[in-house]
Amino acid sequence: YEQLVVDPVPVVHYLCDKLGLPDPQQMMRQLKVPSHSTHKSDEATRAALTDHAAKQREWLAEKWRTRVTEDEERRAMNILEVFDLDVYRCGDVLPDERFWISPARTASSD
């Protein structure tokens, strides 16, 4: 999810390759269209969804941090560790780099 928000191009191309979808540009255009659930978002979130500047995309991925304490984040990450899930680390907003889709990665290379 975070990579789709912060760096959508490789994710869209990967999904199109993997799912046999013919038009990645159509998916890219759709990223600019707010979902029907945006009425639940505050004004800043709605503005960021339509802005698509890199800084705004990063803010969308990290805004949850303003609603949790460091202790709550640490406890959540401890739960992931119990299940041997190492995608996320305490203190990092984004998943570990090894889980990101690189621009060169396609369904044919999996």
mmCIF file with all atom_site columns, N, CA, C and O in Angstrom, residues 53-105:
data_model
loop_
_atom_site.group_PDB
_atom_site.id
_atom_site.type_symbol
_atom_site.label_atom_id
_atom_site.label_alt_id
_atom_site.label_comp_id
_atom_site.label_asym_id
_atom_site.label_entity_id
_atom_site.label_seq_id
_atom_site.pdbx_PDB_ins_code
_atom_site.Cartn_x
_atom_site.Cartn_y
_atom_site.Cartn_z
_atom_site.occupancy
_atom_site.B_iso_or_equiv
_atom_site.pdbx_formal_charge
_atom_site.auth_seq_id
_atom_site.auth_comp_id
_atom_site.auth_asym_id
_atom_site.auth_atom_id
_atom_site.pdbx_PDB_model_num
ATOM 1   N N  . ALA A 1 53  ? 1.719  15.688  -5.469  1.00 0.00 ? 53  ALA A N  1
ATOM 2   C CA . ALA A 1 53  ? 3.125  16.058  -5.351  1.00 0.00 ? 53  ALA A CA 1
ATOM 3   C C  . ALA A 1 53  ? 3.807  15.016  -4.465  1.00 0.00 ? 53  ALA A C  1
ATOM 4   O O  . ALA A 1 53  ? 3.179  14.436  -3.582  1.00 0.00 ? 53  ALA A O  1
ATOM 5   N N  . ALA A 1 54  ? 5.078  14.780  -4.698  1.00 0.00 ? 54  ALA A N  1
ATOM 6   C CA . ALA A 1 54  ? 5.796  13.744  -3.956  1.00 0.00 ? 54  ALA A CA 1
ATOM 7   C C  . ALA A 1 54  ? 5.697  13.958  -2.449  1.00 0.00 ? 54  ALA A C  1
ATOM 8   O O  . ALA A 1 54  ? 5.483  13.013  -1.686  1.00 0.00 ? 54  ALA A O  1
ATOM 9   N N  . LYS A 1 55  ? 5.827  15.200  -2.007  1.00 0.00 ? 55  LYS A N  1
ATOM 10  C CA . LYS A 1 55  ? 5.761  15.508  -0.577  1.00 0.00 ? 55  LYS A CA 1
ATOM 11  C C  . LYS A 1 55  ? 4.387  15.148  -0.012  1.00 0.00 ? 55  LYS A C  1
ATOM 12  O O  . LYS A 1 55  ? 4.277  14.621  1.095   1.00 0.00 ? 55  LYS A O  1
ATOM 13  N N  . GLN A 1 56  ? 3.344  15.425  -0.770  1.00 0.00 ? 56  GLN A N  1
ATOM 14  C CA . GLN A 1 56  ? 1.985  15.105  -0.311  1.00 0.00 ? 56  GLN A CA 1
ATOM 15  C C  . GLN A 1 56  ? 1.773  13.596  -0.246  1.00 0.00 ? 56  GLN A C  1
ATOM 16  O O  . GLN A 1 56  ? 1.129  13.091  0.658   1.00 0.00 ? 56  GLN A O  1
ATOM 17  N N  . ARG A 1 57  ? 2.316  12.857  -1.223  1.00 0.00 ? 57  ARG A N  1
ATOM 18  C CA . ARG A 1 57  ? 2.173  11.397  -1.207  1.00 0.00 ? 57  ARG A CA 1
ATOM 19  C C  . ARG A 1 57  ? 2.868  10.817  0.019   1.00 0.00 ? 57  ARG A C  1
ATOM 20  O O  . ARG A 1 57  ? 2.352  9.906   0.655   1.00 0.00 ? 57  ARG A O  1
ATOM 21  N N  . GLU A 1 58  ? 4.046  11.343  0.352   1.00 0.00 ? 58  GLU A N  1
ATOM 22  C CA . GLU A 1 58  ? 4.746  10.874  1.544   1.00 0.00 ? 58  GLU A CA 1
ATOM 23  C C  . GLU A 1 58  ? 3.917  11.158  2.797   1.00 0.00 ? 58  GLU A C  1
ATOM 24  O O  . GLU A 1 58  ? 3.833  10.324  3.695   1.00 0.00 ? 58  GLU A O  1
ATOM 25  N N  . TRP A 1 59  ? 3.320  12.332  2.844   1.00 0.00 ? 59  TRP A N  1
ATOM 26  C CA . TRP A 1 59  ? 2.493  12.691  3.993   1.00 0.00 ? 59  TRP A CA 1
ATOM 27  C C  . TRP A 1 59  ? 1.323  11.714  4.150   1.00 0.00 ? 59  TRP A C  1
ATOM 28  O O  . TRP A 1 59  ? 0.988  11.313  5.264   1.00 0.00 ? 59  TRP A O  1
ATOM 29  N N  . LEU A 1 60  ? 0.719  11.304  3.040   1.00 0.00 ? 60  LEU A N  1
ATOM 30  C CA . LEU A 1 60  ? -0.394 10.354  3.108   1.00 0.00 ? 60  LEU A CA 1
ATOM 31  C C  . LEU A 1 60  ? 0.040  9.034   3.747   1.00 0.00 ? 60  LEU A C  1
ATOM 32  O O  . LEU A 1 60  ? -0.718 8.421   4.486   1.00 0.00 ? 60  LEU A O  1
ATOM 33  N N  . ALA A 1 61  ? 1.256  8.609   3.462   1.00 0.00 ? 61  ALA A N  1
ATOM 34  C CA . ALA A 1 61  ? 1.745  7.340   3.997   1.00 0.00 ? 61  ALA A CA 1
ATOM 35  C C  . ALA A 1 61  ? 2.143  7.433   5.468   1.00 0.00 ? 61  ALA A C  1
ATOM 36  O O  . ALA A 1 61  ? 2.151  6.431   6.168   1.00 0.00 ? 61  ALA A O  1
ATOM 37  N N  . GLU A 1 62  ? 2.455  8.633   5.935   1.00 0.00 ? 62  GLU A N  1
ATOM 38  C CA . GLU A 1 62  ? 2.956  8.746   7.303   1.00 0.00 ? 62  GLU A CA 1
ATOM 39  C C  . GLU A 1 62  ? 2.009  9.450   8.265   1.00 0.00 ? 62  GLU A C  1
ATOM 40  O O  . GLU A 1 62  ? 2.291  9.543   9.456   1.00 0.00 ? 62  GLU A O  1
ATOM 41  N N  . LYS A 1 63  ? 0.871  9.911   7.799   1.00 0.00 ? 63  LYS A N  1
ATOM 42  C CA . LYS A 1 63  ? 0.006  10.716  8.661   1.00 0.00 ? 63  LYS A CA 1
ATOM 43  C C  . LYS A 1 63  ? -0.555 9.950   9.853   1.00 0.00 ? 63  LYS A C  1
ATOM 44  O O  . LYS A 1 63  ? -0.898 10.544  10.863  1.00 0.00 ? 63  LYS A O  1
ATOM 45  N N  . TRP A 1 64  ? -0.588 8.631   9.771   1.00 0.00 ? 64  TRP A N  1
ATOM 46  C CA . TRP A 1 64  ? -1.080 7.830   10.893  1.00 0.00 ? 64  TRP A CA 1
ATOM 47  C C  . TRP A 1 64  ? -0.260 8.060   12.156  1.00 0.00 ? 64  TRP A C  1
ATOM 48  O O  . TRP A 1 64  ? -0.774 7.913   13.262  1.00 0.00 ? 64  TRP A O  1
ATOM 49  N N  . ARG A 1 65  ? 0.992  8.434   11.989  1.00 0.00 ? 65  ARG A N  1
ATOM 50  C CA . ARG A 1 65  ? 1.880  8.583   13.151  1.00 0.00 ? 65  ARG A CA 1
ATOM 51  C C  . ARG A 1 65  ? 1.422  9.686   14.097  1.00 0.00 ? 65  ARG A C  1
ATOM 52  O O  . ARG A 1 65  ? 1.766  9.653   15.275  1.00 0.00 ? 65  ARG A O  1
ATOM 53  N N  . THR A 1 66  ? 0.674  10.636  13.610  1.00 0.00 ? 66  THR A N  1
ATOM 54  C CA . THR A 1 66  ? 0.207  11.715  14.479  1.00 0.00 ? 66  THR A CA 1
ATOM 55  C C  . THR A 1 66  ? -0.879 11.227  15.438  1.00 0.00 ? 66  THR A C  1
ATOM 56  O O  . THR A 1 66  ? -1.209 11.918  16.386  1.00 0.00 ? 66  THR A O  1
ATOM 57  N N  . ARG A 1 67  ? -1.422 10.037  15.172  1.00 0.00 ? 67  ARG A N  1
ATOM 58  C CA . ARG A 1 67  ? -2.525 9.524   15.991  1.00 0.00 ? 67  ARG A CA 1
ATOM 59  C C  . ARG A 1 67  ? -2.108 8.407   16.946  1.00 0.00 ? 67  ARG A C  1
ATOM 60  O O  . ARG A 1 67  ? -2.970 7.847   17.619  1.00 0.00 ? 67  ARG A O  1
ATOM 61  N N  . VAL A 1 68  ? -0.825 8.044   16.942  1.00 0.00 ? 68  VAL A N  1
ATOM 62  C CA . VAL A 1 68  ? -0.367 6.997   17.855  1.00 0.00 ? 68  VAL A CA 1
ATOM 63  C C  . VAL A 1 68  ? 0.860  7.472   18.616  1.00 0.00 ? 68  VAL A C  1
ATOM 64  O O  . VAL A 1 68  ? 1.634  8.290   18.116  1.00 0.00 ? 68  VAL A O  1
ATOM 65  N N  . THR A 1 69  ? 1.019  6.957   19.807  1.00 0.00 ? 69  THR A N  1
ATOM 66  C CA . THR A 1 69  ? 2.206  7.288   20.599  1.00 0.00 ? 69  THR A CA 1
ATOM 67  C C  . THR A 1 69  ? 3.335  6.342   20.193  1.00 0.00 ? 69  THR A C  1
ATOM 68  O O  . THR A 1 69  ? 3.107  5.309   19.551  1.00 0.00 ? 69  THR A O  1
ATOM 69  N N  . GLU A 1 70  ? 4.550  6.683   20.621  1.00 0.00 ? 70  GLU A N  1
ATOM 70  C CA . GLU A 1 70  ? 5.692  5.801   20.361  1.00 0.00 ? 70  GLU A CA 1
ATOM 71  C C  . GLU A 1 70  ? 5.465  4.437   21.011  1.00 0.00 ? 70  GLU A C  1
ATOM 72  O O  . GLU A 1 70  ? 5.808  3.401   20.431  1.00 0.00 ? 70  GLU A O  1
ATOM 73  N N  . ASP A 1 71  ? 4.883  4.432   22.185  1.00 0.00 ? 71  ASP A N  1
ATOM 74  C CA . ASP A 1 71  ? 4.617  3.172   22.880  1.00 0.00 ? 71  ASP A CA 1
ATOM 75  C C  . ASP A 1 71  ? 3.596  2.330   22.112  1.00 0.00 ? 71  ASP A C  1
ATOM 76  O O  . ASP A 1 71  ? 3.757  1.111   21.991  1.00 0.00 ? 71  ASP A O  1
ATOM 77  N N  . GLU A 1 72  ? 2.554  2.950   21.593  1.00 0.00 ? 72  GLU A N  1
ATOM 78  C CA . GLU A 1 72  ? 1.557  2.208   20.808  1.00 0.00 ? 72  GLU A CA 1
ATOM 79  C C  . GLU A 1 72  ? 2.186  1.623   19.544  1.00 0.00 ? 72  GLU A C  1
ATOM 80  O O  . GLU A 1 72  ? 1.909  0.474   19.176  1.00 0.00 ? 72  GLU A O  1
ATOM 81  N N  . GLU A 1 73  ? 3.028  2.404   18.890  1.00 0.00 ? 73  GLU A N  1
ATOM 82  C CA . GLU A 1 73  ? 3.713  1.898   17.696  1.00 0.00 ? 73  GLU A CA 1
ATOM 83  C C  . GLU A 1 73  ? 4.607  0.713   18.061  1.00 0.00 ? 73  GLU A C  1
ATOM 84  O O  . GLU A 1 73  ? 4.614  -0.307  17.372  1.00 0.00 ? 73  GLU A O  1
ATOM 85  N N  . ARG A 1 74  ? 5.348  0.839   19.126  1.00 0.00 ? 74  ARG A N  1
ATOM 86  C CA . ARG A 1 74  ? 6.251  -0.233  19.562  1.00 0.00 ? 74  ARG A CA 1
ATOM 87  C C  . ARG A 1 74  ? 5.462  -1.509  19.881  1.00 0.00 ? 74  ARG A C  1
ATOM 88  O O  . ARG A 1 74  ? 5.847  -2.602  19.495  1.00 0.00 ? 74  ARG A O  1
ATOM 89  N N  . ARG A 1 75  ? 4.337  -1.358  20.563  1.00 0.00 ? 75  ARG A N  1
ATOM 90  C CA . ARG A 1 75  ? 3.496  -2.531  20.884  1.00 0.00 ? 75  ARG A CA 1
ATOM 91  C C  . ARG A 1 75  ? 2.954  -3.181  19.615  1.00 0.00 ? 75  ARG A C  1
ATOM 92  O O  . ARG A 1 75  ? 2.916  -4.411  19.514  1.00 0.00 ? 75  ARG A O  1
ATOM 93  N N  . ALA A 1 76  ? 2.553  -2.380  18.645  1.00 0.00 ? 76  ALA A N  1
ATOM 94  C CA . ALA A 1 76  ? 2.056  -2.933  17.381  1.00 0.00 ? 76  ALA A CA 1
ATOM 95  C C  . ALA A 1 76  ? 3.158  -3.704  16.658  1.00 0.00 ? 76  ALA A C  1
ATOM 96  O O  . ALA A 1 76  ? 2.928  -4.800  16.129  1.00 0.00 ? 76  ALA A O  1
ATOM 97  N N  . MET A 1 77  ? 4.347  -3.146  16.639  1.00 0.00 ? 77  MET A N  1
ATOM 98  C CA . MET A 1 77  ? 5.468  -3.817  15.974  1.00 0.00 ? 77  MET A CA 1
ATOM 99  C C  . MET A 1 77  ? 5.852  -5.095  16.712  1.00 0.00 ? 77  MET A C  1
ATOM 100 O O  . MET A 1 77  ? 6.257  -6.082  16.089  1.00 0.00 ? 77  MET A O  1
ATOM 101 N N  . ASN A 1 78  ? 5.697  -5.110  18.033  1.00 0.00 ? 78  ASN A N  1
ATOM 102 C CA . ASN A 1 78  ? 5.964  -6.330  18.800  1.00 0.00 ? 78  ASN A CA 1
ATOM 103 C C  . ASN A 1 78  ? 5.014  -7.451  18.395  1.00 0.00 ? 78  ASN A C  1
ATOM 104 O O  . ASN A 1 78  ? 5.403  -8.621  18.358  1.00 0.00 ? 78  ASN A O  1
ATOM 105 N N  . ILE A 1 79  ? 3.777  -7.108  18.097  1.00 0.00 ? 79  ILE A N  1
ATOM 106 C CA . ILE A 1 79  ? 2.811  -8.112  17.637  1.00 0.00 ? 79  ILE A CA 1
ATOM 107 C C  . ILE A 1 79  ? 3.280  -8.709  16.313  1.00 0.00 ? 79  ILE A C  1
ATOM 108 O O  . ILE A 1 79  ? 3.234  -9.919  16.111  1.00 0.00 ? 79  ILE A O  1
ATOM 109 N N  . LEU A 1 80  ? 3.753  -7.861  15.398  1.00 0.00 ? 80  LEU A N  1
ATOM 110 C CA . LEU A 1 80  ? 4.256  -8.373  14.123  1.00 0.00 ? 80  LEU A CA 1
ATOM 111 C C  . LEU A 1 80  ? 5.438  -9.319  14.341  1.00 0.00 ? 80  LEU A C  1
ATOM 112 O O  . LEU A 1 80  ? 5.545  -10.354 13.670  1.00 0.00 ? 80  LEU A O  1
ATOM 113 N N  . GLU A 1 81  ? 6.308  -8.972  15.283  1.00 0.00 ? 81  GLU A N  1
ATOM 114 C CA . GLU A 1 81  ? 7.470  -9.823  15.569  1.00 0.00 ? 81  GLU A CA 1
ATOM 115 C C  . GLU A 1 81  ? 7.051  -11.199 16.073  1.00 0.00 ? 81  GLU A C  1
ATOM 116 O O  . GLU A 1 81  ? 7.683  -12.203 15.745  1.00 0.00 ? 81  GLU A O  1
ATOM 117 N N  . VAL A 1 82  ? 5.987  -11.272 16.850  1.00 0.00 ? 82  VAL A N  1
ATOM 118 C CA . VAL A 1 82  ? 5.495  -12.560 17.355  1.00 0.00 ? 82  VAL A CA 1
ATOM 119 C C  . VAL A 1 82  ? 5.173  -13.494 16.186  1.00 0.00 ? 82  VAL A C  1
ATOM 120 O O  . VAL A 1 82  ? 5.390  -14.706 16.260  1.00 0.00 ? 82  VAL A O  1
ATOM 121 N N  . PHE A 1 83  ? 4.687  -12.937 15.094  1.00 0.00 ? 83  PHE A N  1
ATOM 122 C CA . PHE A 1 83  ? 4.327  -13.726 13.914  1.00 0.00 ? 83  PHE A CA 1
ATOM 123 C C  . PHE A 1 83  ? 5.454  -13.770 12.870  1.00 0.00 ? 83  PHE A C  1
ATOM 124 O O  . PHE A 1 83  ? 5.230  -14.166 11.735  1.00 0.00 ? 83  PHE A O  1
ATOM 125 N N  . ASP A 1 84  ? 6.650  -13.370 13.273  1.00 0.00 ? 84  ASP A N  1
ATOM 126 C CA . ASP A 1 84  ? 7.821  -13.347 12.384  1.00 0.00 ? 84  ASP A CA 1
ATOM 127 C C  . ASP A 1 84  ? 7.593  -12.529 11.119  1.00 0.00 ? 84  ASP A C  1
ATOM 128 O O  . ASP A 1 84  ? 8.066  -12.875 10.043  1.00 0.00 ? 84  ASP A O  1
ATOM 129 N N  . LEU A 1 85  ? 6.851  -11.442 11.256  1.00 0.00 ? 85  LEU A N  1
ATOM 130 C CA . LEU A 1 85  ? 6.628  -10.529 10.138  1.00 0.00 ? 85  LEU A CA 1
ATOM 131 C C  . LEU A 1 85  ? 7.613  -9.370  10.268  1.00 0.00 ? 85  LEU A C  1
ATOM 132 O O  . LEU A 1 85  ? 7.584  -8.636  11.240  1.00 0.00 ? 85  LEU A O  1
ATOM 133 N N  . ASP A 1 86  ? 8.483  -9.250  9.290   1.00 0.00 ? 86  ASP A N  1
ATOM 134 C CA . ASP A 1 86  ? 9.519  -8.225  9.370   1.00 0.00 ? 86  ASP A CA 1
ATOM 135 C C  . ASP A 1 86  ? 9.420  -7.186  8.266   1.00 0.00 ? 86  ASP A C  1
ATOM 136 O O  . ASP A 1 86  ? 10.403 -6.568  7.893   1.00 0.00 ? 86  ASP A O  1
ATOM 137 N N  . VAL A 1 87  ? 8.233  -7.011  7.747   1.00 0.00 ? 87  VAL A N  1
ATOM 138 C CA . VAL A 1 87  ? 8.020  -6.009  6.701   1.00 0.00 ? 87  VAL A CA 1
ATOM 139 C C  . VAL A 1 87  ? 8.192  -4.603  7.271   1.00 0.00 ? 87  VAL A C  1
ATOM 140 O O  . VAL A 1 87  ? 8.768  -3.728  6.644   1.00 0.00 ? 87  VAL A O  1
ATOM 141 N N  . TYR A 1 88  ? 7.696  -4.394  8.469   1.00 0.00 ? 88  TYR A N  1
ATOM 142 C CA . TYR A 1 88  ? 7.747  -3.077  9.115   1.00 0.00 ? 88  TYR A CA 1
ATOM 143 C C  . TYR A 1 88  ? 8.658  -3.116  10.330  1.00 0.00 ? 88  TYR A C  1
ATOM 144 O O  . TYR A 1 88  ? 8.788  -4.136  10.982  1.00 0.00 ? 88  TYR A O  1
ATOM 145 N N  . ARG A 1 89  ? 9.243  -1.964  10.633  1.00 0.00 ? 89  ARG A N  1
ATOM 146 C CA . ARG A 1 89  ? 10.105 -1.814  11.802  1.00 0.00 ? 89  ARG A CA 1
ATOM 147 C C  . ARG A 1 89  ? 9.659  -0.572  12.575  1.00 0.00 ? 89  ARG A C  1
ATOM 148 O O  . ARG A 1 89  ? 9.260  0.433   11.985  1.00 0.00 ? 89  ARG A O  1
ATOM 149 N N  . CYS A 1 90  ? 9.769  -0.658  13.864  1.00 0.00 ? 90  CYS A N  1
ATOM 150 C CA . CYS A 1 90  ? 9.429  0.468   14.718  1.00 0.00 ? 90  CYS A CA 1
ATOM 151 C C  . CYS A 1 90  ? 10.284 1.682   14.325  1.00 0.00 ? 90  CYS A C  1
ATOM 152 O O  . CYS A 1 90  ? 11.492 1.565   14.144  1.00 0.00 ? 90  CYS A O  1
ATOM 153 N N  . GLY A 1 91  ? 9.648  2.813   14.159  1.00 0.00 ? 91  GLY A N  1
ATOM 154 C CA . GLY A 1 91  ? 10.355 4.035   13.794  1.00 0.00 ? 91  GLY A CA 1
ATOM 155 C C  . GLY A 1 91  ? 10.401 4.299   12.299  1.00 0.00 ? 91  GLY A C  1
ATOM 156 O O  . GLY A 1 91  ? 10.721 5.404   11.878  1.00 0.00 ? 91  GLY A O  1
ATOM 157 N N  . ASP A 1 92  ? 10.082 3.299   11.484  1.00 0.00 ? 92  ASP A N  1
ATOM 158 C CA . ASP A 1 92  ? 10.065 3.472   10.026  1.00 0.00 ? 92  ASP A CA 1
ATOM 159 C C  . ASP A 1 92  ? 8.629  3.541   9.534   1.00 0.00 ? 92  ASP A C  1
ATOM 160 O O  . ASP A 1 92  ? 7.814  2.676   9.869   1.00 0.00 ? 92  ASP A O  1
ATOM 161 N N  . VAL A 1 93  ? 8.347  4.530   8.738   1.00 0.00 ? 93  VAL A N  1
ATOM 162 C CA . VAL A 1 93  ? 6.999  4.678   8.202   1.00 0.00 ? 93  VAL A CA 1
ATOM 163 C C  . VAL A 1 93  ? 6.758  3.697   7.059   1.00 0.00 ? 93  VAL A C  1
ATOM 164 O O  . VAL A 1 93  ? 5.676  3.147   6.911   1.00 0.00 ? 93  VAL A O  1
ATOM 165 N N  . LEU A 1 94  ? 7.778  3.473   6.267   1.00 0.00 ? 94  LEU A N  1
ATOM 166 C CA . LEU A 1 94  ? 7.639  2.641   5.075   1.00 0.00 ? 94  LEU A CA 1
ATOM 167 C C  . LEU A 1 94  ? 8.133  1.219   5.336   1.00 0.00 ? 94  LEU A C  1
ATOM 168 O O  . LEU A 1 94  ? 8.981  1.000   6.192   1.00 0.00 ? 94  LEU A O  1
ATOM 169 N N  . PRO A 1 95  ? 7.627  0.251   4.581   1.00 0.00 ? 95  PRO A N  1
ATOM 170 C CA . PRO A 1 95  ? 8.108  -1.124  4.730   1.00 0.00 ? 95  PRO A CA 1
ATOM 171 C C  . PRO A 1 95  ? 9.585  -1.241  4.342   1.00 0.00 ? 95  PRO A C  1
ATOM 172 O O  . PRO A 1 95  ? 10.119 -0.386  3.645   1.00 0.00 ? 95  PRO A O  1
ATOM 173 N N  . ASP A 1 96  ? 10.200 -2.316  4.779   1.00 0.00 ? 96  ASP A N  1
ATOM 174 C CA . ASP A 1 96  ? 11.588 -2.590  4.436   1.00 0.00 ? 96  ASP A CA 1
ATOM 175 C C  . ASP A 1 96  ? 11.756 -2.596  2.908   1.00 0.00 ? 96  ASP A C  1
ATOM 176 O O  . ASP A 1 96  ? 10.902 -3.095  2.185   1.00 0.00 ? 96  ASP A O  1
ATOM 177 N N  . GLU A 1 97  ? 12.873 -2.042  2.450   1.00 0.00 ? 97  GLU A N  1
ATOM 178 C CA . GLU A 1 97  ? 13.128 -1.907  1.003   1.00 0.00 ? 97  GLU A CA 1
ATOM 179 C C  . GLU A 1 97  ? 13.051 -3.220  0.243   1.00 0.00 ? 97  GLU A C  1
ATOM 180 O O  . GLU A 1 97  ? 12.670 -3.234  -0.930  1.00 0.00 ? 97  GLU A O  1
ATOM 181 N N  . ARG A 1 98  ? 13.410 -4.312  0.873   1.00 0.00 ? 98  ARG A N  1
ATOM 182 C CA . ARG A 1 98  ? 13.422 -5.578  0.134   1.00 0.00 ? 98  ARG A CA 1
ATOM 183 C C  . ARG A 1 98  ? 12.024 -6.025  -0.291  1.00 0.00 ? 98  ARG A C  1
ATOM 184 O O  . ARG A 1 98  ? 11.883 -6.907  -1.121  1.00 0.00 ? 98  ARG A O  1
ATOM 185 N N  . PHE A 1 99  ? 10.996 -5.397  0.251   1.00 0.00 ? 99  PHE A N  1
ATOM 186 C CA . PHE A 1 99  ? 9.627  -5.732  -0.122  1.00 0.00 ? 99  PHE A CA 1
ATOM 187 C C  . PHE A 1 99  ? 9.064  -4.806  -1.205  1.00 0.00 ? 99  PHE A C  1
ATOM 188 O O  . PHE A 1 99  ? 7.939  -4.990  -1.649  1.00 0.00 ? 99  PHE A O  1
ATOM 189 N N  . TRP A 1 100 ? 9.842  -3.800  -1.603  1.00 0.00 ? 100 TRP A N  1
ATOM 190 C CA . TRP A 1 100 ? 9.373  -2.867  -2.615  1.00 0.00 ? 100 TRP A CA 1
ATOM 191 C C  . TRP A 1 100 ? 9.520  -3.476  -3.997  1.00 0.00 ? 100 TRP A C  1
ATOM 192 O O  . TRP A 1 100 ? 10.437 -4.252  -4.264  1.00 0.00 ? 100 TRP A O  1
ATOM 193 N N  . ILE A 1 101 ? 8.634  -3.098  -4.864  1.00 0.00 ? 101 ILE A N  1
ATOM 194 C CA . ILE A 1 101 ? 8.688  -3.547  -6.257  1.00 0.00 ? 101 ILE A CA 1
ATOM 195 C C  . ILE A 1 101 ? 9.611  -2.599  -7.003  1.00 0.00 ? 101 ILE A C  1
ATOM 196 O O  . ILE A 1 101 ? 9.372  -1.390  -7.030  1.00 0.00 ? 101 ILE A O  1
ATOM 197 N N  . SER A 1 102 ? 10.649 -3.133  -7.602  1.00 0.00 ? 102 SER A N  1
ATOM 198 C CA . SER A 1 102 ? 11.575 -2.288  -8.361  1.00 0.00 ? 102 SER A CA 1
ATOM 199 C C  . SER A 1 102 ? 10.987 -2.042  -9.747  1.00 0.00 ? 102 SER A C  1
ATOM 200 O O  . SER A 1 102 ? 10.185 -2.835  -10.243 1.00 0.00 ? 102 SER A O  1
ATOM 201 N N  . PRO A 1 103 ? 11.400 -0.967  -10.403 1.00 0.00 ? 103 PRO A N  1
ATOM 202 C CA . PRO A 1 103 ? 10.887 -0.677  -11.753 1.00 0.00 ? 103 PRO A CA 1
ATOM 203 C C  . PRO A 1 103 ? 11.149 -1.804  -12.738 1.00 0.00 ? 103 PRO A C  1
ATOM 204 O O  . PRO A 1 103 ? 10.373 -2.015  -13.662 1.00 0.00 ? 103 PRO A O  1
ATOM 205 N N  . ALA A 1 104 ? 12.224 -2.562  -12.545 1.00 0.00 ? 104 ALA A N  1
ATOM 206 C CA . ALA A 1 104 ? 12.561 -3.624  -13.485 1.00 0.00 ? 104 ALA A CA 1
ATOM 207 C C  . ALA A 1 104 ? 11.811 -4.934  -13.223 1.00 0.00 ? 104 ALA A C  1
ATOM 208 O O  . ALA A 1 104 ? 11.813 -5.823  -14.056 1.00 0.00 ? 104 ALA A O  1
ATOM 209 N N  . ARG A 1 105 ? 11.162 -5.029  -12.071 1.00 0.00 ? 105 ARG A N  1
ATOM 210 C CA . ARG A 1 105 ? 10.490 -6.288  -11.707 1.00 0.00 ? 105 ARG A CA 1
ATOM 211 C C  . ARG A 1 105 ? 9.168  -6.429  -12.453 1.00 0.00 ? 105 ARG A C  1
ATOM 212 O O  . ARG A 1 105 ? 8.307  -5.559  -12.386 1.00 0.00 ? 105 ARG A O  1
#
